[in-house]
């Protein structure tokens, strides 16, 4: 028994999205395609923004960092999940599991803060256009991005350390396709109610508070447009439309999973697909298809490479 417990301490088995062999083969093709498109699309955005002299406004500065975070975020979970569809037992070492837990929360929280910074940029651009250069300077944008990375790191440390210090001596099968707090708490050989509440308070409060800040900013924008011309309304909505879509797609599933104590892990892992893989895939599509400047810069970049 002690040998078995020692072995289970060294590695976990990720059960993935399905244990059906036929379904796993389909999932392998689908998710490999999604991950490839995610990396390619976001890498194209990063290359386009960094190489274009025309895309030098704060909005594109944030968009470039958002795309870079999306590449890292999806890369933390997708490769392990995709390779798991080809093997009978998708194992991950204890250190690898904790590292994956850290990465998921680090990049996920950083993305939340960058999206919040982008909302501030859009608010000032629409409601304070004359003071925009002073209120959204290059220095401030740099500070907000650095603050986003620092905030994501602090959040991830607070999520990872308490989980890593828990004793794991029983079953080692993780009811998920990546290592996350709630599935690991179910495997710990200790009372995890306090750790579970702390995890909900940490992730849930960040997700919900940032979401409320975003909603407040958009409500303020709409209120400020009262009595404005139809052209001004159209310009404001087109400016914010892409960001609103991304916020809904990311914060909806993310808040659903982390704002409450988890009881149905199979439901959680299905919802997690949206904010770990689907949203990072859609971000470059949403911002590109709705933005003529980005599409023009991509065409110029492709012609230059050809």
XYZ file of C-alpha atoms in Angstrom:
306
model
C 0.000 0.000 0.000
C 2.795 2.420 0.827
C 4.397 1.674 -2.565
C 1.113 2.417 -4.353
C 0.653 5.629 -2.386
C 4.210 6.688 -3.173
C 3.589 6.057 -6.888
C 0.356 8.052 -6.888
C 2.206 10.952 -5.309
C 4.572 11.108 -8.288
C 2.054 11.324 -11.113
C -1.585 11.873 -12.001
C -3.757 10.450 -14.773
C -5.807 13.005 -16.703
C -9.116 11.425 -17.701
C -9.696 13.961 -20.493
C -12.953 14.822 -22.199
C -13.998 11.261 -23.042
C -12.891 7.682 -22.398
C -14.524 6.403 -25.604
C -11.773 5.374 -28.062
C -13.784 6.320 -31.156
C -14.673 9.740 -29.765
C -11.061 10.327 -28.732
C -9.867 9.923 -32.335
C -12.382 12.511 -33.499
C -11.379 14.839 -30.672
C -7.707 14.425 -31.633
C -8.310 15.717 -35.168
C -10.673 18.501 -34.079
C -8.563 19.876 -31.230
C -5.292 19.550 -33.131
C -6.843 21.690 -35.886
C -8.217 24.200 -33.352
C -4.878 24.502 -31.553
C -2.945 24.928 -34.810
C -5.323 27.679 -35.945
C -5.121 29.329 -32.512
C -1.328 29.548 -32.548
C -1.181 30.573 -36.230
C -3.896 33.245 -35.891
C -2.495 34.849 -32.759
C 1.084 34.670 -34.041
C -0.076 36.466 -37.194
C -1.579 39.246 -35.042
C 1.655 39.600 -33.040
C 3.791 39.746 -36.195
C 1.411 42.174 -37.885
C 1.263 44.637 -34.992
C 4.997 44.535 -34.251
C 5.994 44.973 -37.914
C 3.436 47.622 -38.939
C 4.158 51.339 -38.553
C 0.441 52.120 -38.844
C -0.728 49.994 -35.901
C 0.976 52.032 -33.177
C -2.018 53.115 -31.086
C -2.550 51.782 -27.525
C -5.401 49.523 -28.696
C -3.033 47.528 -30.935
C -0.366 47.520 -28.232
C -2.849 45.751 -25.936
C -4.057 43.508 -28.768
C -0.497 42.329 -29.429
C -0.022 41.370 -25.768
C -3.451 39.712 -25.688
C -2.540 37.520 -28.676
C 0.782 36.566 -27.090
C -1.005 35.607 -23.856
C -3.525 33.539 -25.860
C -0.700 31.557 -27.491
C 0.802 30.790 -24.077
C -2.575 30.131 -22.447
C -3.739 27.562 -24.997
C -0.263 25.971 -25.103
C -0.426 25.188 -21.381
C -3.405 22.838 -21.788
C -3.925 21.877 -25.452
C -0.738 19.834 -26.220
C -1.217 17.636 -23.146
C -4.902 17.140 -23.978
C -4.244 16.368 -27.668
C -1.462 13.870 -26.963
C -3.720 12.218 -24.382
C -6.196 11.207 -27.085
C -3.552 8.848 -28.540
C -2.606 6.974 -25.358
C -4.533 4.757 -22.978
C -3.445 6.603 -19.823
C -2.639 10.301 -20.187
C -0.200 10.653 -17.282
C 1.416 13.826 -15.997
C 4.039 14.082 -13.258
C 3.234 15.806 -9.987
C 5.628 18.654 -10.845
C 4.166 18.904 -14.355
C 0.646 19.005 -12.923
C 1.484 21.810 -10.510
C 3.311 23.650 -13.300
C 0.251 23.338 -15.527
C -1.969 24.608 -12.708
C 0.336 27.613 -12.298
C 0.392 28.325 -16.047
C -3.372 28.137 -16.488
C -4.029 30.679 -13.748
C -1.037 32.863 -14.614
C -1.970 33.376 -18.264
C -5.720 33.278 -17.623
C -5.573 36.015 -14.985
C -3.156 38.076 -17.097
C -5.666 37.927 -19.951
C -8.435 39.137 -17.644
C -6.387 42.161 -16.598
C -5.358 42.983 -20.187
C -9.004 42.859 -21.301
C -9.837 45.247 -18.445
C -7.045 47.606 -19.556
C -8.430 47.485 -23.107
C -11.834 48.505 -21.752
C -10.260 51.587 -20.138
C -8.623 52.429 -23.465
C -11.961 52.193 -25.295
C -13.742 54.240 -22.599
C -11.250 57.117 -22.852
C -11.227 56.985 -26.675
C -15.006 57.413 -26.837
C -15.867 59.484 -23.762
C -12.717 61.654 -23.500
C -11.403 61.835 -27.083
C -9.727 65.248 -26.674
C -7.747 64.086 -23.635
C -6.993 60.621 -25.049
C -3.250 61.202 -25.754
C -2.720 62.479 -22.200
C -4.859 59.864 -20.414
C -3.623 56.840 -22.393
C 0.075 57.502 -22.828
C 2.684 54.953 -23.876
C 4.101 54.945 -20.360
C 0.686 54.229 -18.809
C 0.018 51.431 -21.300
C 3.362 49.850 -20.416
C 2.565 50.081 -16.722
C -0.877 48.513 -17.202
C 0.583 45.593 -19.160
C 3.352 45.044 -16.606
C 0.730 45.272 -13.856
C -1.362 42.661 -15.682
C 1.555 40.231 -15.791
C 2.436 40.912 -12.139
C -1.201 40.510 -11.056
C -1.470 37.223 -12.952
C 1.715 35.956 -11.309
C 0.522 36.867 -7.800
C -2.896 35.310 -8.381
C -1.323 32.105 -9.701
C 1.047 31.813 -6.744
C -1.896 32.172 -4.340
C -3.791 29.446 -6.221
C -0.904 27.043 -6.744
C 0.948 27.016 -3.408
C -1.970 25.898 -1.158
C -2.859 23.140 -3.636
C 0.740 21.937 -4.027
C 1.145 21.643 -0.243
C -1.885 19.361 0.169
C -1.228 15.649 0.824
C -2.118 13.363 -2.117
C -2.143 9.711 -1.058
C -5.258 8.195 -2.587
C -6.659 8.021 -6.138
C -4.606 9.819 -8.777
C -7.174 10.112 -11.581
C -7.937 13.781 -12.344
C -11.465 14.305 -13.663
C -10.315 16.899 -16.191
C -8.121 17.363 -19.263
C -5.705 19.614 -17.341
C -4.706 20.105 -13.720
C -6.928 22.669 -12.043
C -7.729 23.527 -8.450
C -11.156 21.898 -8.068
C -10.260 18.474 -9.560
C -7.088 18.304 -7.456
C -8.941 19.235 -4.269
C -11.181 16.212 -4.839
C -8.091 13.961 -4.699
C -6.414 15.435 -1.620
C -6.233 13.332 1.552
C -7.268 16.207 3.798
C -10.141 18.542 4.563
C -10.111 20.907 1.579
C -13.144 23.066 2.367
C -11.016 26.048 3.403
C -8.773 25.666 0.346
C -11.834 25.375 -1.887
C -13.396 28.531 -0.490
C -10.084 30.372 -0.843
C -9.839 29.269 -4.480
C -13.378 30.437 -5.193
C -12.728 33.739 -3.436
C -9.483 34.286 -5.334
C -10.521 33.366 -8.890
C -14.183 34.224 -8.468
C -13.626 37.693 -7.053
C -11.102 38.589 -9.765
C -13.344 37.309 -12.579
C -16.518 38.881 -11.228
C -15.003 42.230 -10.214
C -13.221 42.701 -13.555
C -16.391 41.694 -15.383
C -18.396 44.284 -13.408
C -15.763 46.941 -14.217
C -16.087 46.070 -17.900
C -19.889 46.195 -17.813
C -19.775 49.541 -15.970
C -17.429 50.990 -18.580
C -19.737 49.984 -21.414
C -22.821 51.303 -19.638
C -20.992 54.605 -19.120
C -20.101 54.691 -22.816
C -23.719 54.091 -23.836
C -24.968 56.781 -21.441
C -22.429 59.276 -22.798
C -23.750 58.705 -26.333
C -27.267 59.935 -25.538
C -28.260 62.655 -27.965
C -25.314 61.926 -30.275
C -25.646 61.451 -34.033
C -26.217 58.047 -35.617
C -22.718 58.182 -37.111
C -21.203 58.665 -33.628
C -23.226 55.711 -32.329
C -22.072 53.528 -35.205
C -18.427 54.476 -34.693
C -18.583 53.829 -30.934
C -20.309 50.480 -31.293
C -17.933 49.324 -34.013
C -14.995 50.341 -31.818
C -16.273 48.404 -28.796
C -18.053 45.560 -30.585
C -15.038 43.261 -30.912
C -14.033 43.757 -27.292
C -17.565 43.100 -26.007
C -17.750 39.795 -27.923
C -14.387 38.637 -26.549
C -15.329 39.628 -22.990
C -18.617 37.676 -23.118
C -16.975 34.568 -24.601
C -14.148 34.572 -22.042
C -15.769 35.807 -18.837
C -19.023 33.843 -19.188
C -17.537 30.322 -18.946
C -14.653 31.435 -16.704
C -16.981 33.012 -14.124
C -19.310 29.983 -14.268
C -16.480 27.603 -13.335
C -14.705 29.666 -10.647
C -17.449 31.685 -8.954
C -18.931 28.663 -7.176
C -17.682 25.572 -5.303
C -17.413 22.872 -7.963
C -19.633 19.808 -7.630
C -19.955 18.573 -11.230
C -16.430 18.207 -12.625
C -17.603 16.731 -15.934
C -19.636 19.898 -16.516
C -16.687 22.101 -15.550
C -14.268 20.517 -18.024
C -16.768 20.889 -20.883
C -17.195 24.587 -20.091
C -13.415 25.021 -19.676
C -12.897 24.188 -23.372
C -14.402 27.581 -24.222
C -12.031 29.775 -22.216
C -8.872 27.665 -22.687
C -9.117 26.967 -26.427
C -12.182 28.382 -28.196
C -11.782 32.006 -27.021
C -8.036 32.170 -27.826
C -8.938 30.871 -31.296
C -11.725 33.409 -31.842
C -9.811 36.459 -30.554
C -7.708 37.004 -33.721
C -10.712 36.259 -35.948
C -12.982 38.708 -34.107
C -10.454 41.543 -34.018
C -9.303 40.946 -37.602
C -12.676 40.565 -39.304
C -14.090 43.675 -37.628
C -11.044 45.885 -38.131
C -10.051 47.272 -41.535
C -6.688 48.591 -40.291
C -5.586 45.149 -39.076
C -6.745 43.461 -42.295
C -4.846 46.040 -44.356
C -1.696 45.561 -42.258
C -1.934 41.759 -42.648
C -2.219 42.117 -46.434
C 0.839 44.382 -46.505
C 2.770 41.953 -44.311
C 1.893 38.988 -46.551
C 2.893 40.893 -49.716
C 6.196 41.872 -48.070
C 6.925 38.259 -47.052
C 6.019 36.949 -50.520
